[in-house]
């Protein structure tokens, strides 16, 4: 019987839940095993059961929000993150990164819902708690670009670059902000750096092609378009 229980994480934590039905931790672990096995719906239900037993466990709300978001249940994801953010600090002195993760998860979900201003505000809260995370600056900058505020976005992408100079996504974001501000030379430099860092980054090649064309560099544009088409057959020369 023991050998059967230890056959998988799923069977191990299912057995732990059966033996300790009032404990929260086995349910959290079972939810993760269910998610890993591809049963996200069951993982959401089990995570909820764990939170009923330990409603101050912030990581549980982060994961519940992620699981709901992965299923496209965006309103439920928003509700999960909001519940976590309502947990009083005195109930469990949470590390700042856990609360930052709740705000970031909320911001990303609102972005998917195209609530750009709500997403921006949530990302700002996350940044206040985790000011050394490049992804947060990048994501906030991208939302600002959706809000047609490229000058502010540029500042955030530059800050992200200070924290991580080798992420090609940061260079693409930086180039897009420069493009929106009509600084085509700076945009070209940023997109060129992105493809240098990741030669298989189709979006960077396609953006570079558009900028080269607008700069009148038709041969360079054609070469970038060819690279983009090989990596992304759907490329049609869209603007960054």
mmCIF file of C-alpha atoms in Angstrom:
data_model
loop_
_atom_site.group_PDB
_atom_site.id
_atom_site.type_symbol
_atom_site.label_atom_id
_atom_site.label_comp_id
_atom_site.label_asym_id
_atom_site.label_seq_id
_atom_site.Cartn_x
_atom_site.Cartn_y
_atom_site.Cartn_z
ATOM 1 C CA UNK A 1 0.000 0.000 0.000
ATOM 2 C CA UNK A 2 2.830 2.423 0.841
ATOM 3 C CA UNK A 3 4.417 1.810 -2.559
ATOM 4 C CA UNK A 4 1.132 2.762 -4.245
ATOM 5 C CA UNK A 5 0.865 5.981 -2.214
ATOM 6 C CA UNK A 6 4.384 7.018 -3.184
ATOM 7 C CA UNK A 7 3.885 6.361 -6.899
ATOM 8 C CA UNK A 8 3.215 10.034 -7.643
ATOM 9 C CA UNK A 9 2.838 13.463 -6.057
ATOM 10 C CA UNK A 10 -0.869 13.178 -6.783
ATOM 11 C CA UNK A 11 -1.320 9.935 -4.881
ATOM 12 C CA UNK A 12 0.997 11.091 -2.082
ATOM 13 C CA UNK A 13 -0.928 14.283 -1.357
ATOM 14 C CA UNK A 14 -4.325 12.688 -1.932
ATOM 15 C CA UNK A 15 -3.405 10.244 0.808
ATOM 16 C CA UNK A 16 -2.186 13.103 3.036
ATOM 17 C CA UNK A 17 -5.502 14.942 2.595
ATOM 18 C CA UNK A 18 -7.455 11.803 3.429
ATOM 19 C CA UNK A 19 -5.435 11.309 6.612
ATOM 20 C CA UNK A 20 -5.523 14.983 7.694
ATOM 21 C CA UNK A 21 -8.699 16.471 6.193
ATOM 22 C CA UNK A 22 -8.645 19.551 8.446
ATOM 23 C CA UNK A 23 -5.109 20.605 7.595
ATOM 24 C CA UNK A 24 -4.498 23.237 4.946
ATOM 25 C CA UNK A 25 -0.986 22.364 3.771
ATOM 26 C CA UNK A 26 -1.784 18.938 2.265
ATOM 27 C CA UNK A 27 -4.574 20.532 0.231
ATOM 28 C CA UNK A 28 -2.262 23.229 -1.085
ATOM 29 C CA UNK A 29 0.231 20.549 -2.116
ATOM 30 C CA UNK A 30 -2.492 18.413 -3.665
ATOM 31 C CA UNK A 31 -3.684 21.417 -5.675
ATOM 32 C CA UNK A 32 -0.172 21.892 -7.058
ATOM 33 C CA UNK A 33 0.004 18.192 -7.966
ATOM 34 C CA UNK A 34 -3.359 18.418 -9.705
ATOM 35 C CA UNK A 35 -2.228 21.480 -11.635
ATOM 36 C CA UNK A 36 0.975 19.725 -12.694
ATOM 37 C CA UNK A 37 -1.127 16.799 -13.895
ATOM 38 C CA UNK A 38 -3.182 19.172 -16.057
ATOM 39 C CA UNK A 39 -6.342 19.093 -13.954
ATOM 40 C CA UNK A 40 -6.598 22.824 -13.342
ATOM 41 C CA UNK A 41 -10.308 22.764 -12.467
ATOM 42 C CA UNK A 42 -9.670 20.298 -9.639
ATOM 43 C CA UNK A 43 -6.654 22.334 -8.527
ATOM 44 C CA UNK A 44 -8.821 25.455 -8.193
ATOM 45 C CA UNK A 45 -11.338 23.593 -6.047
ATOM 46 C CA UNK A 46 -8.643 22.062 -3.846
ATOM 47 C CA UNK A 47 -6.854 25.387 -3.426
ATOM 48 C CA UNK A 48 -10.140 26.948 -2.301
ATOM 49 C CA UNK A 49 -10.529 24.174 0.268
ATOM 50 C CA UNK A 50 -7.027 24.885 1.544
ATOM 51 C CA UNK A 51 -7.776 28.585 1.883
ATOM 52 C CA UNK A 52 -10.924 27.804 3.832
ATOM 53 C CA UNK A 53 -8.660 26.098 6.356
ATOM 54 C CA UNK A 54 -5.961 28.776 6.315
ATOM 55 C CA UNK A 55 -7.431 32.037 4.985
ATOM 56 C CA UNK A 56 -4.266 34.033 5.741
ATOM 57 C CA UNK A 57 -1.967 32.072 3.398
ATOM 58 C CA UNK A 58 -1.130 34.691 0.776
ATOM 59 C CA UNK A 59 0.699 32.343 -1.587
ATOM 60 C CA UNK A 60 -2.538 30.359 -1.824
ATOM 61 C CA UNK A 61 -4.356 33.403 -3.200
ATOM 62 C CA UNK A 62 -1.524 34.050 -5.654
ATOM 63 C CA UNK A 63 -1.742 30.496 -6.956
ATOM 64 C CA UNK A 64 -5.549 30.487 -6.990
ATOM 65 C CA UNK A 65 -5.506 33.637 -9.093
ATOM 66 C CA UNK A 66 -2.956 32.122 -11.472
ATOM 67 C CA UNK A 67 -4.965 28.921 -11.852
ATOM 68 C CA UNK A 68 -8.175 30.818 -12.572
ATOM 69 C CA UNK A 69 -6.353 33.072 -15.034
ATOM 70 C CA UNK A 70 -4.880 30.068 -16.832
ATOM 71 C CA UNK A 71 -8.410 28.739 -17.303
ATOM 72 C CA UNK A 72 -9.640 32.051 -18.665
ATOM 73 C CA UNK A 73 -11.754 32.629 -15.564
ATOM 74 C CA UNK A 74 -10.572 36.209 -15.292
ATOM 75 C CA UNK A 75 -13.280 37.583 -12.997
ATOM 76 C CA UNK A 76 -12.568 34.759 -10.530
ATOM 77 C CA UNK A 77 -8.853 35.488 -10.774
ATOM 78 C CA UNK A 78 -9.468 39.152 -9.923
ATOM 79 C CA UNK A 79 -11.580 38.055 -6.949
ATOM 80 C CA UNK A 80 -8.842 35.700 -5.711
ATOM 81 C CA UNK A 81 -6.143 38.370 -5.833
ATOM 82 C CA UNK A 82 -8.467 40.883 -4.155
ATOM 83 C CA UNK A 83 -9.197 38.439 -1.339
ATOM 84 C CA UNK A 84 -5.497 37.970 -0.719
ATOM 85 C CA UNK A 85 -4.920 41.705 -0.603
ATOM 86 C CA UNK A 86 -7.608 42.037 2.048
ATOM 87 C CA UNK A 87 -5.789 39.737 4.477
ATOM 88 C CA UNK A 88 -4.766 41.974 7.402
ATOM 89 C CA UNK A 89 -1.025 42.260 7.800
ATOM 90 C CA UNK A 90 -1.241 41.353 11.475
ATOM 91 C CA UNK A 91 -2.784 37.979 10.620
ATOM 92 C CA UNK A 92 0.417 36.946 8.946
ATOM 93 C CA UNK A 93 3.376 39.289 8.505
ATOM 94 C CA UNK A 94 3.761 38.617 4.790
ATOM 95 C CA UNK A 95 6.999 39.298 2.988
ATOM 96 C CA UNK A 96 6.616 42.229 0.647
ATOM 97 C CA UNK A 97 7.214 39.996 -2.357
ATOM 98 C CA UNK A 98 4.057 37.997 -1.623
ATOM 99 C CA UNK A 99 1.920 41.112 -1.606
ATOM 100 C CA UNK A 100 3.765 42.348 -4.679
ATOM 101 C CA UNK A 101 2.893 39.064 -6.403
ATOM 102 C CA UNK A 102 -0.784 39.593 -5.571
ATOM 103 C CA UNK A 103 -0.736 43.098 -7.038
ATOM 104 C CA UNK A 104 1.191 41.906 -10.097
ATOM 105 C CA UNK A 105 -1.228 39.036 -10.658
ATOM 106 C CA UNK A 106 -4.148 41.414 -10.382
ATOM 107 C CA UNK A 107 -2.463 43.837 -12.787
ATOM 108 C CA UNK A 108 -1.818 41.118 -15.368
ATOM 109 C CA UNK A 109 -5.404 39.875 -15.160
ATOM 110 C CA UNK A 110 -6.768 43.391 -15.590
ATOM 111 C CA UNK A 111 -4.448 43.808 -18.569
ATOM 112 C CA UNK A 112 -5.950 40.692 -20.149
ATOM 113 C CA UNK A 113 -9.366 42.253 -19.544
ATOM 114 C CA UNK A 114 -8.092 45.440 -21.250
ATOM 115 C CA UNK A 115 -8.693 47.482 -18.112
ATOM 116 C CA UNK A 116 -5.556 49.468 -18.821
ATOM 117 C CA UNK A 117 -5.895 52.072 -16.068
ATOM 118 C CA UNK A 118 -6.777 49.497 -13.434
ATOM 119 C CA UNK A 119 -3.814 47.413 -14.555
ATOM 120 C CA UNK A 120 -1.485 50.412 -14.384
ATOM 121 C CA UNK A 121 -2.572 51.233 -10.847
ATOM 122 C CA UNK A 122 -2.102 47.643 -9.703
ATOM 123 C CA UNK A 123 1.359 47.453 -11.274
ATOM 124 C CA UNK A 124 2.301 50.676 -9.472
ATOM 125 C CA UNK A 125 1.346 49.037 -6.178
ATOM 126 C CA UNK A 126 3.479 46.017 -7.057
ATOM 127 C CA UNK A 127 6.432 48.244 -7.948
ATOM 128 C CA UNK A 128 6.181 50.061 -4.630
ATOM 129 C CA UNK A 129 6.664 46.711 -2.878
ATOM 130 C CA UNK A 130 9.217 45.202 -5.265
ATOM 131 C CA UNK A 131 11.184 48.045 -6.878
ATOM 132 C CA UNK A 132 13.999 45.780 -8.071
ATOM 133 C CA UNK A 133 12.004 43.550 -10.437
ATOM 134 C CA UNK A 134 12.647 44.346 -14.087
ATOM 135 C CA UNK A 135 9.513 42.543 -15.291
ATOM 136 C CA UNK A 136 7.311 44.886 -13.291
ATOM 137 C CA UNK A 137 8.844 47.949 -14.936
ATOM 138 C CA UNK A 138 8.493 46.327 -18.343
ATOM 139 C CA UNK A 139 4.872 45.345 -17.816
ATOM 140 C CA UNK A 140 3.920 48.721 -16.393
ATOM 141 C CA UNK A 141 5.589 50.381 -19.344
ATOM 142 C CA UNK A 142 3.651 48.210 -21.779
ATOM 143 C CA UNK A 143 0.379 49.204 -20.130
ATOM 144 C CA UNK A 144 1.387 52.867 -20.353
ATOM 145 C CA UNK A 145 1.965 52.384 -24.063
ATOM 146 C CA UNK A 146 -1.575 51.022 -24.374
ATOM 147 C CA UNK A 147 -2.694 54.202 -22.605
ATOM 148 C CA UNK A 148 -0.837 56.275 -25.225
ATOM 149 C CA UNK A 149 1.716 57.515 -22.706
ATOM 150 C CA UNK A 150 4.984 56.511 -24.421
ATOM 151 C CA UNK A 151 7.200 59.095 -22.706
ATOM 152 C CA UNK A 152 6.342 57.633 -19.296
ATOM 153 C CA UNK A 153 6.672 54.119 -20.684
ATOM 154 C CA UNK A 154 10.147 54.905 -21.971
ATOM 155 C CA UNK A 155 11.336 55.849 -18.484
ATOM 156 C CA UNK A 156 10.105 52.539 -17.073
ATOM 157 C CA UNK A 157 11.673 50.472 -19.861
ATOM 158 C CA UNK A 158 14.953 52.279 -19.282
ATOM 159 C CA UNK A 159 14.701 51.403 -15.598
ATOM 160 C CA UNK A 160 14.049 47.762 -16.521
ATOM 161 C CA UNK A 161 17.157 47.872 -18.699
ATOM 162 C CA UNK A 162 19.234 49.090 -15.766
ATOM 163 C CA UNK A 163 18.147 45.984 -13.862
ATOM 164 C CA UNK A 164 18.511 43.487 -16.720
ATOM 165 C CA UNK A 165 20.488 44.436 -19.814
ATOM 166 C CA UNK A 166 20.327 41.036 -21.546
ATOM 167 C CA UNK A 167 16.581 40.420 -21.774
ATOM 168 C CA UNK A 168 15.649 40.938 -25.454
ATOM 169 C CA UNK A 169 12.040 41.647 -24.498
ATOM 170 C CA UNK A 170 13.188 44.749 -22.643
ATOM 171 C CA UNK A 171 14.974 45.995 -25.747
ATOM 172 C CA UNK A 172 11.849 45.414 -27.856
ATOM 173 C CA UNK A 173 9.729 47.309 -25.338
ATOM 174 C CA UNK A 174 12.280 50.129 -25.313
ATOM 175 C CA UNK A 175 12.277 50.233 -29.090
ATOM 176 C CA UNK A 176 8.491 50.364 -29.216
ATOM 177 C CA UNK A 177 8.470 53.368 -26.877
ATOM 178 C CA UNK A 178 11.091 55.129 -28.985
ATOM 179 C CA UNK A 179 9.072 54.344 -32.113
ATOM 180 C CA UNK A 180 5.921 55.812 -30.571
ATOM 181 C CA UNK A 181 7.926 58.961 -29.814
ATOM 182 C CA UNK A 182 9.180 58.975 -33.433
ATOM 183 C CA UNK A 183 12.816 58.539 -32.430
ATOM 184 C CA UNK A 184 13.465 56.047 -35.213
ATOM 185 C CA UNK A 185 17.225 55.939 -34.745
ATOM 186 C CA UNK A 186 16.917 54.918 -31.106
ATOM 187 C CA UNK A 187 14.174 52.447 -32.011
ATOM 188 C CA UNK A 188 16.413 50.812 -34.611
ATOM 189 C CA UNK A 189 19.260 50.494 -32.121
ATOM 190 C CA UNK A 190 16.956 48.871 -29.564
ATOM 191 C CA UNK A 191 15.440 46.360 -32.003
ATOM 192 C CA UNK A 192 18.879 45.545 -33.410
ATOM 193 C CA UNK A 193 20.134 44.822 -29.895
ATOM 194 C CA UNK A 194 17.138 42.552 -29.298
ATOM 195 C CA UNK A 195 17.885 40.390 -32.349
ATOM 196 C CA UNK A 196 21.557 40.352 -31.406
ATOM 197 C CA UNK A 197 20.593 38.901 -28.015
ATOM 198 C CA UNK A 198 18.039 36.503 -29.491
ATOM 199 C CA UNK A 199 18.339 35.902 -33.243
ATOM 200 C CA UNK A 200 15.128 33.833 -33.147
ATOM 201 C CA UNK A 201 12.987 36.647 -31.746
ATOM 202 C CA UNK A 202 10.537 37.119 -34.615
ATOM 203 C CA UNK A 203 8.791 40.162 -33.176
ATOM 204 C CA UNK A 204 12.096 42.001 -32.853
ATOM 205 C CA UNK A 205 12.942 41.272 -36.498
ATOM 206 C CA UNK A 206 9.512 42.420 -37.675
ATOM 207 C CA UNK A 207 9.775 45.665 -35.706
ATOM 208 C CA UNK A 208 13.270 46.221 -37.024
ATOM 209 C CA UNK A 209 11.985 45.752 -40.584
ATOM 210 C CA UNK A 210 9.320 48.418 -40.115
ATOM 211 C CA UNK A 211 11.803 50.920 -38.692
ATOM 212 C CA UNK A 212 14.413 50.273 -41.390
ATOM 213 C CA UNK A 213 11.755 50.850 -44.050
ATOM 214 C CA UNK A 214 10.690 54.130 -42.498
ATOM 215 C CA UNK A 215 14.323 55.205 -42.330
ATOM 216 C CA UNK A 216 14.663 54.501 -46.048
ATOM 217 C CA UNK A 217 17.023 51.558 -45.523
ATOM 218 C CA UNK A 218 15.187 49.297 -47.975
ATOM 219 C CA UNK A 219 17.813 46.553 -48.265
ATOM 220 C CA UNK A 220 18.139 46.273 -44.472
ATOM 221 C CA UNK A 221 14.345 46.278 -44.210
ATOM 222 C CA UNK A 222 14.077 43.457 -46.755
ATOM 223 C CA UNK A 223 16.633 41.370 -44.873
ATOM 224 C CA UNK A 224 14.832 41.928 -41.556
ATOM 225 C CA UNK A 225 11.490 41.079 -43.199
ATOM 226 C CA UNK A 226 12.954 37.836 -44.489
ATOM 227 C CA UNK A 227 14.147 36.905 -41.017
ATOM 228 C CA UNK A 228 10.759 37.806 -39.547
ATOM 229 C CA UNK A 229 8.892 35.778 -42.194
ATOM 230 C CA UNK A 230 11.039 32.713 -41.525
ATOM 231 C CA UNK A 231 10.379 32.912 -37.801
ATOM 232 C CA UNK A 232 6.796 34.181 -38.034
ATOM 233 C CA UNK A 233 5.005 33.242 -41.274
ATOM 234 C CA UNK A 234 2.144 35.574 -40.369
ATOM 235 C CA UNK A 235 4.374 38.680 -40.449
ATOM 236 C CA UNK A 236 2.753 41.519 -42.412
ATOM 237 C CA UNK A 237 4.960 44.450 -41.467
ATOM 238 C CA UNK A 238 2.891 45.720 -38.543
ATOM 239 C CA UNK A 239 4.108 48.767 -36.675
ATOM 240 C CA UNK A 240 5.872 48.185 -33.331
#
